[in-house]
Short mmCIF file of N, CA and C in Angstrom, two decimals:
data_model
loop_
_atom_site.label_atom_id
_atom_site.label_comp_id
_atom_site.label_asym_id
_atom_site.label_seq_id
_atom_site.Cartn_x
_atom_site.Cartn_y
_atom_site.Cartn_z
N UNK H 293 158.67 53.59 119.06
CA UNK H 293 157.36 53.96 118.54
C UNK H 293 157.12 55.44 118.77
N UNK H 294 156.59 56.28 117.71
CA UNK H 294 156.15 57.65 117.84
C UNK H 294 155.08 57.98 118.88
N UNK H 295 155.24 58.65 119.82
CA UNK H 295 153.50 59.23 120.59
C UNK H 295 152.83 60.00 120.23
N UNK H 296 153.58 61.09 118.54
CA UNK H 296 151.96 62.04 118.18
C UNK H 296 152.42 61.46 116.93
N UNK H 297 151.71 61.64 115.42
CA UNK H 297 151.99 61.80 114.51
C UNK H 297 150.68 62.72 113.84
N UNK H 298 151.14 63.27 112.43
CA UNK H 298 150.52 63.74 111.71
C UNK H 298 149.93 62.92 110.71
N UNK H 299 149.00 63.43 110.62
CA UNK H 299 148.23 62.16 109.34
C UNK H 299 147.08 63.59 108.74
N UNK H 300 147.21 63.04 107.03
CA UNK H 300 146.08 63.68 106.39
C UNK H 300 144.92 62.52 106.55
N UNK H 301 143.80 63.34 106.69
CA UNK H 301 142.49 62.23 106.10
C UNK H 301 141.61 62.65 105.00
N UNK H 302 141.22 61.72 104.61
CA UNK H 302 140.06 62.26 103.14
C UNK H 302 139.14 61.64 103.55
N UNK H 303 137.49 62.44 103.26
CA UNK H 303 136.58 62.04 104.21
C UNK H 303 135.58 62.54 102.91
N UNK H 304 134.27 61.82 103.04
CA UNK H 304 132.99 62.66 102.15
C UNK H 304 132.16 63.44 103.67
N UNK H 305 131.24 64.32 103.73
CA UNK H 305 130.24 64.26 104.38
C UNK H 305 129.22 63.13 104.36
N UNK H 306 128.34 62.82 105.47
CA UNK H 306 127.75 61.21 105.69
C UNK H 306 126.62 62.48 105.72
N UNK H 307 125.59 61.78 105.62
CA UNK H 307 125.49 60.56 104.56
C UNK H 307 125.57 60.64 102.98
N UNK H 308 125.29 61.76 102.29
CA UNK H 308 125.34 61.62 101.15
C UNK H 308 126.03 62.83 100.43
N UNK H 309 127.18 62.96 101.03
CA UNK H 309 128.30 63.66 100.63
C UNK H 309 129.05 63.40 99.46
N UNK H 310 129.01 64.13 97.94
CA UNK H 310 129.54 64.06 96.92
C UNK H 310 131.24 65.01 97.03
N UNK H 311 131.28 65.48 97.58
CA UNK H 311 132.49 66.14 96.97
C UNK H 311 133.45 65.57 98.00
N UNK H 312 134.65 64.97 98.13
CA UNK H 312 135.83 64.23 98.79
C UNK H 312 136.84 65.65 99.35
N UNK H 313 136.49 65.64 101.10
CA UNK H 313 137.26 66.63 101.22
C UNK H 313 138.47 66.15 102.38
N UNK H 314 139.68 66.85 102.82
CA UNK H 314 140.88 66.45 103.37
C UNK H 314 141.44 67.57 104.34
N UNK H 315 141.60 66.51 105.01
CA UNK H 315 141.96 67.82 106.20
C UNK H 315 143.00 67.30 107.00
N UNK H 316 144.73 68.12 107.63
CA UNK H 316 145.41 67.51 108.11
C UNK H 316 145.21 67.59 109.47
N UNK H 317 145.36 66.37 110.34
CA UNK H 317 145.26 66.15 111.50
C UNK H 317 146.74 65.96 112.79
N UNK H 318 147.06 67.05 113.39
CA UNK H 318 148.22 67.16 113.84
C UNK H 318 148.74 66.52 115.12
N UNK H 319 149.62 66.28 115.66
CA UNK H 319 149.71 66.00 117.24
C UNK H 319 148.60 64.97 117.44
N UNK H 320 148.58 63.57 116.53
CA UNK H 320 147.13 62.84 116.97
C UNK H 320 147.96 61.56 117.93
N UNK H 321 147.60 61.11 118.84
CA UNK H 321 147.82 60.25 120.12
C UNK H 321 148.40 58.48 118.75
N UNK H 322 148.87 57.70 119.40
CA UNK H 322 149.81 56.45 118.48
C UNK H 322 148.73 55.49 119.69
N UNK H 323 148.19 54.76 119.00
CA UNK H 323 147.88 53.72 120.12
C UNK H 323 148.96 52.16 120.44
N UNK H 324 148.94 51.69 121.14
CA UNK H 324 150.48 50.58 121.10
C UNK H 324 150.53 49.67 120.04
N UNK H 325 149.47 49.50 119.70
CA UNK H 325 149.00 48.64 118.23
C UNK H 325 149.70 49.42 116.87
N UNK H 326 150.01 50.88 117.26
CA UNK H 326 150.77 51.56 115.92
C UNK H 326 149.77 52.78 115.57
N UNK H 327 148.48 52.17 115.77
CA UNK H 327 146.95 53.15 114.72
C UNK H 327 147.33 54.55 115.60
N UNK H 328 147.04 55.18 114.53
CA UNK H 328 146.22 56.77 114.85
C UNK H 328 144.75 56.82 115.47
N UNK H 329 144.71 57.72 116.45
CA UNK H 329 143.61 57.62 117.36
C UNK H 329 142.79 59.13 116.52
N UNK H 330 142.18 58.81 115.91
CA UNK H 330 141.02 59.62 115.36
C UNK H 330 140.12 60.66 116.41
N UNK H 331 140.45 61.81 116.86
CA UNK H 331 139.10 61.82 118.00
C UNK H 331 137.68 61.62 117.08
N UNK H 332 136.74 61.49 118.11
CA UNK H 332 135.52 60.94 117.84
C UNK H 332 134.78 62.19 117.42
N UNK H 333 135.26 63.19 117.82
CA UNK H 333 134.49 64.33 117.71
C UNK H 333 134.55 64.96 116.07
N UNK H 334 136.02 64.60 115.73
CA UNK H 334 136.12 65.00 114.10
C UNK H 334 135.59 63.35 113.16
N UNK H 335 135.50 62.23 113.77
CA UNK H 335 134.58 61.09 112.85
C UNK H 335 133.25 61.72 112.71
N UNK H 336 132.77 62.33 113.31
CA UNK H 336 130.95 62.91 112.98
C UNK H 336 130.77 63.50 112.27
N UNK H 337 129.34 62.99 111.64
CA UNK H 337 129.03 63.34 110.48
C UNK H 337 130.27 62.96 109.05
N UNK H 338 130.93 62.02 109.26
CA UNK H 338 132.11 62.07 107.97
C UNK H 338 131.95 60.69 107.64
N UNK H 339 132.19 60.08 106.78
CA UNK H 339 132.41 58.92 106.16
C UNK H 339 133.92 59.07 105.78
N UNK H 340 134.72 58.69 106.52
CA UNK H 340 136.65 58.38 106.08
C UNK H 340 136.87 57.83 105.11
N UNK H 341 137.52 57.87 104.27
CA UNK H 341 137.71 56.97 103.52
C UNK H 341 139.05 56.70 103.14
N UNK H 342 140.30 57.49 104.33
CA UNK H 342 141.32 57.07 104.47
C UNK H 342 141.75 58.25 104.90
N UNK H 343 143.68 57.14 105.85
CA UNK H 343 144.30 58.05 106.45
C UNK H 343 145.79 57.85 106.08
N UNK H 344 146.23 59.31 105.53
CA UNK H 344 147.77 59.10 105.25
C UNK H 344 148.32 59.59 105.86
N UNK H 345 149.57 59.08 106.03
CA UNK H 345 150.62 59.59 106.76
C UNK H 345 151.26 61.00 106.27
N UNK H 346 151.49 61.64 107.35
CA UNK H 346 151.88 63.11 107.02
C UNK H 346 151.28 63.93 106.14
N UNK H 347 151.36 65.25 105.83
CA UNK H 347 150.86 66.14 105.02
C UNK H 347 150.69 65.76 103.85
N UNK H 348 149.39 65.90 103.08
CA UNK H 348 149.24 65.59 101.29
C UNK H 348 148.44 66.29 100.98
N UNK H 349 148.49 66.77 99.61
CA UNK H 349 147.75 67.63 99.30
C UNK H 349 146.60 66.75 98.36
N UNK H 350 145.78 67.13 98.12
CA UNK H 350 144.86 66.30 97.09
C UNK H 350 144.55 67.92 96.17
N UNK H 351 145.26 67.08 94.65
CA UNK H 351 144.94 67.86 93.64
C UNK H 351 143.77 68.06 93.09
N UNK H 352 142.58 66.74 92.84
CA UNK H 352 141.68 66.71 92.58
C UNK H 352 140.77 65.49 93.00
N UNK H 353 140.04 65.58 92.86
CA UNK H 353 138.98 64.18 93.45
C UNK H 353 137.97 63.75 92.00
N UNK H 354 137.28 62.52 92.39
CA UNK H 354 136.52 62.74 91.40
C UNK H 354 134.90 63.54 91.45
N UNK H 355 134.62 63.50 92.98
CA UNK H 355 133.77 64.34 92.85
C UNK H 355 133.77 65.99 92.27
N UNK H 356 135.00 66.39 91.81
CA UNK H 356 135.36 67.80 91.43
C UNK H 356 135.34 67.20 90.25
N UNK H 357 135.61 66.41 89.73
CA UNK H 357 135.37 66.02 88.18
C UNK H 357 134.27 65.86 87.61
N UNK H 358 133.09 65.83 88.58
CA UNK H 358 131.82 65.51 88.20
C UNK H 358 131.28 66.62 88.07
N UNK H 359 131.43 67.53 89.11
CA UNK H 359 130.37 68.63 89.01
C UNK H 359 131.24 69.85 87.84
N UNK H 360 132.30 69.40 87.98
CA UNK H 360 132.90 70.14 86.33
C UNK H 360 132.25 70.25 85.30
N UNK H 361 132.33 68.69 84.96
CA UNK H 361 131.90 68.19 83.59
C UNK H 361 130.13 68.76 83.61
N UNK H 362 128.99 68.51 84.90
CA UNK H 362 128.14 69.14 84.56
C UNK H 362 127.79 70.42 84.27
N UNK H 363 128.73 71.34 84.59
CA UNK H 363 129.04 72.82 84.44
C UNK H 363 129.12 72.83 82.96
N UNK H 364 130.00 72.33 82.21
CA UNK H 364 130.20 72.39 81.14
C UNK H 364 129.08 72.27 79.94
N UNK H 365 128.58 70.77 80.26
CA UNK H 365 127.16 70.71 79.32
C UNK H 365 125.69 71.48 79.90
#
């Protein structure tokens, strides 16, 4: 079993966070169960809405699709 791994997460701001943002999380602790130990200090204020393994980039979200399209009209 690994003892750090890297994981990206994608998160909105809580509570009413429109735009989906991602941030990679490095050297994070393996608990014996397998999970990534999140510190508590980066869950605040965030609504997660997932965690991937290793580096990813996110090309677009749909909240960037929204405030596009209102730009436009």
């Amino acid at each position: 079993m690994q003892d750090k791994q890297t994981v990206t997460v994608l998160y909105y701001d809580f509570p009413a966070g429109l735009v989906m943002h991602n941030v990679v999380l490095k050297d994070l602790p393996v608990s014996e169960q397998g999970r990534v130990l999140i510190p508590a200090a980066f869950r605040e204020g965030k609504s997660i809405v997932a965690i991937m393994e290793g580096e990813c980039k996110m090309l677009n979200s749909l909240g960037e699709r929204v405030f596009a399209k209102s730009d436009i009209a």
